[in-house]
């Protein structure tokens, strides 16, 4: 089974569009502000995708683009100004930031109620407890894709390769919340292949092209590829050798068209959730 992120995202966005229309009928237009420092090409591509999704759903979006030499103090002033605006429900600081800026200080400055990336320590703690309003967008999108596969996580052997704060750690926690038995691997894990071959559900977020090969995957496993790399021919590819693993996996995400569209869609969901909370307060 190919887990088609584009198709799942399209279905979810149709539902979200109706939610936005309902909010607008109550006088609330969901608003997302994106802060970009510098001119990183990859960041600009991601932002275009996010703003296009906002436009599709009727969410107001605005880009605050700052020069590369922006100081931490100047960026924090921008964040605080957006925190105060009632028409902005979600704030997204596009990472990475230039080296003169402390990423964690900026993330902590975002109002947790507007933290649609779910990176603030308050939201991270709430995810740990299983009592949250927002989930990090990529792990949330992965969870939706696993559910779409029709496979229950409960009691399954789950292996997450990668321990980043953005994907690996929260992904492990979400799988635990659904009663999976979770192992987290990383660059210093010995005998990686022995561990990945145990996985009923394998989530790979290594940042290394085609690192997971067919011999590292259990027959029938659900394989989720978070990677976005270029192969030797300059073609987009994931962290999983798709052609080889496709022959043995029970379900697998393609790259592109798997996790990527789901990540942007979950950002839209978080923004709508943040705006909906204004209605209920």
Short mmCIF file of C-alpha atoms in Angstrom, two decimals:
data_model
loop_
_atom_site.label_atom_id
_atom_site.label_comp_id
_atom_site.label_asym_id
_atom_site.label_seq_id
_atom_site.Cartn_x
_atom_site.Cartn_y
_atom_site.Cartn_z
CA UNK A 1 0.00 0.00 0.00
CA UNK A 2 1.31 3.44 -0.96
CA UNK A 3 0.35 5.93 1.76
CA UNK A 4 -0.63 8.87 -0.44
CA UNK A 5 -0.15 12.00 1.65
CA UNK A 6 -1.53 14.21 -1.11
CA UNK A 7 -4.86 12.35 -1.19
CA UNK A 8 -5.25 12.25 2.60
CA UNK A 9 -4.30 15.92 2.88
CA UNK A 10 -6.87 16.88 0.22
CA UNK A 11 -9.65 15.11 2.13
CA UNK A 12 -8.66 16.73 5.42
CA UNK A 13 -8.39 20.16 3.84
CA UNK A 14 -11.91 19.89 2.43
CA UNK A 15 -13.14 19.41 6.00
CA UNK A 16 -10.95 22.26 7.26
CA UNK A 17 -12.30 24.63 4.62
CA UNK A 18 -15.78 24.11 6.05
CA UNK A 19 -14.45 24.80 9.56
CA UNK A 20 -12.90 28.08 8.38
CA UNK A 21 -16.21 29.10 6.78
CA UNK A 22 -18.00 28.39 10.06
CA UNK A 23 -15.49 30.53 11.97
CA UNK A 24 -15.89 33.36 9.47
CA UNK A 25 -19.66 33.20 9.96
CA UNK A 26 -18.93 33.95 13.63
CA UNK A 27 -16.75 36.91 12.70
CA UNK A 28 -13.37 35.20 13.08
CA UNK A 29 -10.92 34.76 10.20
CA UNK A 30 -8.07 32.46 11.25
CA UNK A 31 -4.78 34.32 10.91
CA UNK A 32 -1.24 32.93 10.58
CA UNK A 33 1.92 35.06 10.75
CA UNK A 34 5.22 33.65 9.47
CA UNK A 35 8.55 35.14 10.50
CA UNK A 36 11.47 34.57 8.13
CA UNK A 37 15.00 35.81 8.86
CA UNK A 38 17.35 35.78 5.89
CA UNK A 39 16.90 34.29 2.43
CA UNK A 40 17.33 30.55 2.90
CA UNK A 41 16.04 28.98 -0.34
CA UNK A 42 14.54 25.86 1.26
CA UNK A 43 12.73 28.00 3.85
CA UNK A 44 11.25 30.15 1.09
CA UNK A 45 9.91 27.04 -0.67
CA UNK A 46 8.33 25.76 2.56
CA UNK A 47 6.76 29.16 3.23
CA UNK A 48 5.25 29.33 -0.27
CA UNK A 49 3.62 25.94 0.31
CA UNK A 50 2.25 27.07 3.67
CA UNK A 51 0.84 30.33 2.32
CA UNK A 52 -0.68 28.53 -0.67
CA UNK A 53 -2.47 26.17 1.73
CA UNK A 54 -3.74 29.14 3.75
CA UNK A 55 -5.12 30.75 0.61
CA UNK A 56 -6.81 27.49 -0.42
CA UNK A 57 -8.61 27.24 2.95
CA UNK A 58 -9.45 30.92 3.40
CA UNK A 59 -6.95 31.47 6.23
CA UNK A 60 -5.35 34.91 6.39
CA UNK A 61 -1.55 34.66 6.20
CA UNK A 62 1.18 37.25 6.30
CA UNK A 63 4.92 36.97 5.89
CA UNK A 64 7.25 39.11 7.98
CA UNK A 65 10.57 38.87 6.17
CA UNK A 66 13.61 40.20 8.03
CA UNK A 67 17.21 40.62 6.80
CA UNK A 68 19.93 38.08 7.61
CA UNK A 69 21.66 40.50 10.02
CA UNK A 70 18.56 40.96 12.19
CA UNK A 71 19.45 40.87 15.89
CA UNK A 72 17.80 38.62 18.44
CA UNK A 73 16.30 41.67 20.16
CA UNK A 74 14.73 42.89 16.91
CA UNK A 75 13.22 39.47 16.22
CA UNK A 76 11.86 39.21 19.77
CA UNK A 77 10.20 42.62 19.33
CA UNK A 78 8.46 41.30 16.20
CA UNK A 79 7.28 38.19 18.05
CA UNK A 80 5.92 40.28 20.92
CA UNK A 81 4.03 42.55 18.51
CA UNK A 82 2.39 39.50 16.92
CA UNK A 83 1.59 38.04 20.36
CA UNK A 84 -0.49 41.17 21.05
CA UNK A 85 -2.48 41.11 17.81
CA UNK A 86 -5.97 39.68 18.17
CA UNK A 87 -6.29 38.97 14.44
CA UNK A 88 -3.23 36.68 14.46
CA UNK A 89 -4.02 33.27 15.98
CA UNK A 90 -0.87 31.40 14.94
CA UNK A 91 2.79 32.44 14.87
CA UNK A 92 5.39 30.40 13.02
CA UNK A 93 9.10 31.21 13.22
CA UNK A 94 10.69 29.58 10.19
CA UNK A 95 13.79 27.61 11.17
CA UNK A 96 16.76 27.59 10.90
CA UNK A 97 17.59 31.06 12.20
CA UNK A 98 20.93 32.83 11.62
CA UNK A 99 23.65 31.88 14.09
CA UNK A 100 23.50 35.19 16.00
CA UNK A 101 19.99 34.30 17.21
CA UNK A 102 19.17 31.80 19.97
CA UNK A 103 16.39 29.64 18.48
CA UNK A 104 15.09 28.45 21.85
CA UNK A 105 14.85 32.00 23.20
CA UNK A 106 12.71 32.97 20.22
CA UNK A 107 10.53 29.86 20.46
CA UNK A 108 9.96 30.52 24.16
CA UNK A 109 8.93 34.11 23.34
CA UNK A 110 5.96 32.94 21.22
CA UNK A 111 2.65 32.91 23.13
CA UNK A 112 2.01 29.16 23.76
CA UNK A 113 -1.60 29.71 22.65
CA UNK A 114 -0.30 30.88 19.25
CA UNK A 115 2.51 28.32 18.97
CA UNK A 116 1.14 26.41 15.97
CA UNK A 117 4.45 24.55 15.52
CA UNK A 118 4.04 23.17 19.09
CA UNK A 119 7.71 23.83 19.88
CA UNK A 120 7.23 25.95 23.03
CA UNK A 121 8.27 24.19 26.24
CA UNK A 122 4.72 24.55 27.60
CA UNK A 123 3.28 22.70 24.60
CA UNK A 124 6.08 20.12 24.61
CA UNK A 125 5.27 19.39 28.26
CA UNK A 126 1.57 19.07 27.50
CA UNK A 127 2.35 16.59 24.70
CA UNK A 128 4.38 14.56 27.19
CA UNK A 129 1.33 14.43 29.49
CA UNK A 130 -1.09 13.67 26.65
CA UNK A 131 -3.10 16.85 27.37
CA UNK A 132 -2.49 19.13 24.40
CA UNK A 133 -4.14 21.57 21.99
CA UNK A 134 -1.40 21.48 19.34
CA UNK A 135 0.83 18.71 18.01
CA UNK A 136 4.06 19.23 16.06
CA UNK A 137 3.01 19.20 12.43
CA UNK A 138 5.13 16.37 11.03
CA UNK A 139 4.45 13.80 13.80
CA UNK A 140 0.74 14.72 13.69
CA UNK A 141 0.68 14.16 9.93
CA UNK A 142 2.45 10.82 10.32
CA UNK A 143 -0.13 9.72 12.87
CA UNK A 144 -2.93 10.50 10.41
CA UNK A 145 -1.20 8.47 7.70
CA UNK A 146 -0.76 5.48 10.04
CA UNK A 147 -4.45 5.64 10.93
CA UNK A 148 -5.25 5.78 7.21
CA UNK A 149 -3.34 2.54 6.71
CA UNK A 150 -5.98 0.82 8.85
CA UNK A 151 -3.32 -0.51 11.22
CA UNK A 152 -3.71 -0.05 14.96
CA UNK A 153 -0.62 1.15 16.82
CA UNK A 154 -1.65 -0.58 20.04
CA UNK A 155 0.76 -3.38 20.99
CA UNK A 156 2.89 -2.88 17.88
CA UNK A 157 6.68 -2.72 17.89
CA UNK A 158 7.46 0.85 16.79
CA UNK A 159 10.93 2.09 15.88
CA UNK A 160 11.74 5.78 15.35
CA UNK A 161 15.09 6.50 13.68
CA UNK A 162 16.02 10.07 14.64
CA UNK A 163 15.77 11.97 17.92
CA UNK A 164 15.16 15.59 16.89
CA UNK A 165 12.86 17.83 18.91
CA UNK A 166 10.83 18.47 15.76
CA UNK A 167 10.15 14.86 14.67
CA UNK A 168 11.84 12.00 16.53
CA UNK A 169 11.09 12.78 20.17
CA UNK A 170 7.46 13.91 19.76
CA UNK A 171 6.80 11.04 17.34
CA UNK A 172 7.94 8.54 19.95
CA UNK A 173 5.65 10.14 22.52
CA UNK A 174 2.59 10.04 20.23
CA UNK A 175 3.19 6.36 19.47
CA UNK A 176 3.45 5.71 23.22
CA UNK A 177 0.14 7.52 23.78
CA UNK A 178 -1.45 5.05 21.35
CA UNK A 179 0.05 2.10 23.28
CA UNK A 180 2.86 1.25 20.91
CA UNK A 181 6.09 -0.26 22.25
CA UNK A 182 8.63 2.33 21.15
CA UNK A 183 12.39 2.24 20.50
CA UNK A 184 14.22 5.43 19.49
CA UNK A 185 17.43 5.04 17.46
CA UNK A 186 19.96 7.65 16.39
CA UNK A 187 23.40 8.16 14.86
CA UNK A 188 25.15 6.41 17.76
CA UNK A 189 22.90 3.37 17.89
CA UNK A 190 24.90 0.18 17.27
CA UNK A 191 23.33 -2.62 15.23
CA UNK A 192 20.69 -0.31 13.75
CA UNK A 193 19.53 -2.89 11.21
CA UNK A 194 18.80 -5.45 13.95
CA UNK A 195 16.47 -2.96 15.63
CA UNK A 196 14.72 -1.68 12.50
CA UNK A 197 14.00 -5.27 11.41
CA UNK A 198 11.87 -5.71 14.56
CA UNK A 199 9.58 -2.80 13.68
CA UNK A 200 5.94 -3.27 12.75
CA UNK A 201 5.89 0.52 12.31
CA UNK A 202 9.14 2.18 11.23
CA UNK A 203 9.45 5.99 11.16
CA UNK A 204 12.67 7.25 9.59
CA UNK A 205 13.88 10.83 10.12
CA UNK A 206 17.65 10.61 9.66
CA UNK A 207 18.39 13.18 6.98
CA UNK A 208 20.50 10.67 5.03
CA UNK A 209 19.49 9.62 1.53
CA UNK A 210 18.35 5.99 1.10
CA UNK A 211 19.93 4.96 4.43
CA UNK A 212 17.23 2.36 5.17
CA UNK A 213 17.45 -0.52 2.71
CA UNK A 214 15.27 -3.55 2.06
CA UNK A 215 17.32 -5.85 4.30
CA UNK A 216 16.67 -3.51 7.27
CA UNK A 217 12.86 -3.78 7.08
CA UNK A 218 10.51 -6.43 8.46
CA UNK A 219 8.19 -7.94 5.81
CA UNK A 220 4.78 -6.29 6.03
CA UNK A 221 5.98 -3.30 8.08
CA UNK A 222 4.47 0.19 7.83
CA UNK A 223 7.36 2.43 6.72
CA UNK A 224 7.10 6.20 7.12
CA UNK A 225 9.84 8.19 5.39
CA UNK A 226 10.31 11.74 6.72
CA UNK A 227 13.51 12.39 4.74
CA UNK A 228 13.85 14.97 1.98
CA UNK A 229 17.18 14.60 0.21
CA UNK A 230 18.73 14.66 -3.25
CA UNK A 231 20.23 11.49 -4.69
CA UNK A 232 23.34 11.22 -6.84
CA UNK A 233 21.31 12.37 -9.87
CA UNK A 234 19.86 15.37 -8.08
CA UNK A 235 16.44 13.75 -7.81
CA UNK A 236 14.34 14.14 -4.64
CA UNK A 237 14.46 11.08 -2.42
CA UNK A 238 13.84 10.09 1.17
CA UNK A 239 15.83 8.38 3.91
CA UNK A 240 14.41 5.04 2.73
CA UNK A 241 15.42 3.22 -0.46
CA UNK A 242 11.87 3.36 -1.79
CA UNK A 243 12.26 1.01 -4.76
CA UNK A 244 13.80 -1.74 -2.64
CA UNK A 245 11.65 -1.39 0.47
CA UNK A 246 8.44 -1.13 -1.59
CA UNK A 247 8.85 -4.81 -2.47
CA UNK A 248 8.71 -5.91 1.17
CA UNK A 249 6.77 -3.29 3.15
CA UNK A 250 3.07 -3.60 3.92
CA UNK A 251 2.64 0.16 3.55
CA UNK A 252 5.09 2.94 2.66
CA UNK A 253 5.11 6.69 2.09
CA UNK A 254 6.59 8.05 -1.15
CA UNK A 255 8.98 11.02 -1.33
CA UNK A 256 7.73 13.47 -2.40
CA UNK A 257 3.98 13.18 -1.84
CA UNK A 258 3.93 11.33 1.47
CA UNK A 259 4.65 13.10 4.75
CA UNK A 260 5.25 16.57 3.23
CA UNK A 261 1.64 17.46 2.30
CA UNK A 262 0.48 16.15 5.68
CA UNK A 263 2.90 18.42 7.57
CA UNK A 264 1.49 21.56 5.93
CA UNK A 265 -2.06 20.32 6.48
CA UNK A 266 -1.45 19.82 10.20
CA UNK A 267 -0.16 23.40 10.40
CA UNK A 268 -3.51 24.50 8.96
CA UNK A 269 -5.31 22.37 11.54
CA UNK A 270 -3.34 23.95 14.40
CA UNK A 271 -4.09 27.45 13.11
CA UNK A 272 -7.81 26.65 12.90
CA UNK A 273 -7.69 25.17 16.42
CA UNK A 274 -6.04 28.34 17.74
CA UNK A 275 -8.73 30.50 16.09
CA UNK A 276 -11.51 28.22 17.36
CA UNK A 277 -10.33 28.73 20.92
CA UNK A 278 -11.06 32.45 20.50
CA UNK A 279 -14.71 31.54 19.86
CA UNK A 280 -14.92 29.43 23.01
CA UNK A 281 -13.31 31.98 25.34
#
